[in-house]
Amino acid sequence: MRKRIVAGNWKMNMTPSEAKKLVEELKPLINGNGDTEVVYCVPAIDIPIVSELVSGTGVSVGAENLYFEDKGAYTGEISAPMLVDAGVKYVIIGHSERREYFEESNIIINKKVKKALEHGLIPIICCGESLDQREQGITMDFIRQQIKVALLDISADAVKNLVIAYEPIWAIGTGKTATSDQAQEVCGAIRDLIKELYDEDTADAVRIQYGGSVNGGNAKELFSKPDIDGGLVGGASLKAEFADIVNA
Ligand code: PGA
């Protein structure tokens, strides 16, 4: 059985001192050793303090991005070995905000996935359509392309351990959640695609999250769907409400 996974994506929020306060506030509310895996994906500068504070609680630390080289003259970038050394276990790759504001292509995302795996980091690979694409009826064509390229030359064994986050762009930060049926439809189709690209065991093992305005009120319904194994949570991960989502 797939272990459920709820990850907070803090985005560009929380100074190190604010991060400390939030993690301390969440500590008594969240059991990181329960049935659901819990991850805080935090800005790079918050990684040391968050790693220290979650140590021993069962909660894992994730990064929000990485670069696809190990080291060198890439001013401003952060490498996989740096993340590993700082205690990071997961890394979000290909979030729609990175695709839109930093022009990350599917090919770049594939390079980042490879680099993360090479160093033992678990990628959380994001995909999702815009409102235009949904209205044109090309949601699955678009997502299939995103996933196929992101997973180019990635082995079945690696895919079994990674996480795919389905995040419709129109639902991110808008308060407009996909209905649980809409989310299930796409997450189910993603699992079918993994079966088509690999095999049934791999499709059964890969964990698929839904993301986009998940909150304490809608999480239970979303997570009750057979192909939704948890959530990637933005806004609601910055408050105590995140514990309600984990507990859902
Ligand atoms: P949101 O963000 O929960 O604020 O909609 C989700 C995400 O971008 O991962």
mmCIF file of N, CA, C and O in Angstrom, residues 177-180 183 210 212-215 218-225 228:
data_model
loop_
_atom_site.group_PDB
_atom_site.id
_atom_site.type_symbol
_atom_site.label_atom_id
_atom_site.label_comp_id
_atom_site.label_asym_id
_atom_site.label_seq_id
_atom_site.Cartn_x
_atom_site.Cartn_y
_atom_site.Cartn_z
ATOM 1 N N THR A 177 -10.617 25.350 -5.592
ATOM 2 C CA THR A 177 -10.103 23.976 -5.636
ATOM 3 C C THR A 177 -10.760 23.201 -6.774
ATOM 4 O O THR A 177 -11.925 23.423 -7.077
ATOM 5 N N ALA A 178 -10.029 22.279 -7.375
ATOM 6 C CA ALA A 178 -10.669 21.336 -8.292
ATOM 7 C C ALA A 178 -11.636 20.506 -7.460
ATOM 8 O O ALA A 178 -11.388 20.268 -6.274
ATOM 9 N N THR A 179 -12.727 20.061 -8.051
ATOM 10 C CA THR A 179 -13.611 19.167 -7.296
ATOM 11 C C THR A 179 -12.848 17.859 -7.102
ATOM 12 O O THR A 179 -11.907 17.556 -7.851
ATOM 13 N N SER A 180 -13.280 17.080 -6.133
ATOM 14 C CA SER A 180 -12.563 15.831 -5.886
ATOM 15 C C SER A 180 -12.680 14.920 -7.113
ATOM 16 O O SER A 180 -11.758 14.157 -7.407
ATOM 17 N N ALA A 183 -10.120 16.180 -9.682
ATOM 18 C CA ALA A 183 -8.768 15.836 -9.243
ATOM 19 C C ALA A 183 -8.515 14.339 -9.424
ATOM 20 O O ALA A 183 -7.460 13.927 -9.914
ATOM 21 N N TYR A 210 -2.540 15.748 -4.921
ATOM 22 C CA TYR A 210 -3.272 16.857 -5.538
ATOM 23 C C TYR A 210 -2.818 18.140 -4.846
ATOM 24 O O TYR A 210 -2.589 18.156 -3.629
ATOM 25 N N GLY A 212 -3.522 22.628 -4.955
ATOM 26 C CA GLY A 212 -4.302 23.747 -5.488
ATOM 27 C C GLY A 212 -5.431 24.066 -4.517
ATOM 28 O O GLY A 212 -6.470 23.414 -4.531
ATOM 29 N N SER A 213 -5.157 25.048 -3.637
ATOM 30 C CA SER A 213 -6.154 25.506 -2.663
ATOM 31 C C SER A 213 -6.696 24.392 -1.761
ATOM 32 O O SER A 213 -7.869 24.375 -1.402
ATOM 33 N N VAL A 214 -5.796 23.456 -1.415
ATOM 34 C CA VAL A 214 -6.177 22.452 -0.410
ATOM 35 C C VAL A 214 -6.251 23.170 0.940
ATOM 36 O O VAL A 214 -5.397 23.990 1.266
ATOM 37 N N ASN A 215 -7.309 22.860 1.722
ATOM 38 C CA ASN A 215 -7.406 23.459 3.051
ATOM 39 C C ASN A 215 -8.003 22.465 4.042
ATOM 40 O O ASN A 215 -8.306 21.320 3.671
ATOM 41 N N ASN A 218 -11.466 20.979 2.800
ATOM 42 C CA ASN A 218 -11.685 20.132 1.612
ATOM 43 C C ASN A 218 -10.740 18.925 1.530
ATOM 44 O O ASN A 218 -10.880 18.073 0.653
ATOM 45 N N ALA A 219 -9.762 18.872 2.427
ATOM 46 C CA ALA A 219 -8.726 17.832 2.313
ATOM 47 C C ALA A 219 -9.296 16.416 2.417
ATOM 48 O O ALA A 219 -8.933 15.529 1.638
ATOM 49 N N LYS A 220 -10.195 16.211 3.355
ATOM 50 C CA LYS A 220 -10.702 14.862 3.613
ATOM 51 C C LYS A 220 -11.366 14.284 2.363
ATOM 52 O O LYS A 220 -11.110 13.147 1.982
ATOM 53 N N GLU A 221 -12.189 15.106 1.731
ATOM 54 C CA GLU A 221 -12.910 14.665 0.525
ATOM 55 C C GLU A 221 -11.912 14.357 -0.612
ATOM 56 O O GLU A 221 -12.002 13.330 -1.282
ATOM 57 N N LEU A 222 -10.937 15.255 -0.792
ATOM 58 C CA LEU A 222 -9.941 15.032 -1.859
ATOM 59 C C LEU A 222 -9.141 13.758 -1.601
ATOM 60 O O LEU A 222 -8.920 12.944 -2.499
ATOM 61 N N PHE A 223 -8.696 13.586 -0.349
ATOM 62 C CA PHE A 223 -7.812 12.465 -0.024
ATOM 63 C C PHE A 223 -8.574 11.140 0.051
ATOM 64 O O PHE A 223 -7.971 10.083 0.213
ATOM 65 N N SER A 224 -9.915 11.202 -0.046
ATOM 66 C CA SER A 224 -10.686 9.956 0.000
ATOM 67 C C SER A 224 -10.697 9.269 -1.369
ATOM 68 O O SER A 224 -11.139 8.141 -1.509
ATOM 69 N N LYS A 225 -10.207 9.954 -2.396
ATOM 70 C CA LYS A 225 -10.250 9.405 -3.756
ATOM 71 C C LYS A 225 -9.136 8.362 -3.953
ATOM 72 O O LYS A 225 -8.033 8.530 -3.429
ATOM 73 N N ILE A 228 -5.611 9.609 -5.224
ATOM 74 C CA ILE A 228 -5.017 10.796 -4.599
ATOM 75 C C ILE A 228 -4.381 10.370 -3.273
ATOM 76 O O ILE A 228 -5.069 9.965 -2.347
#
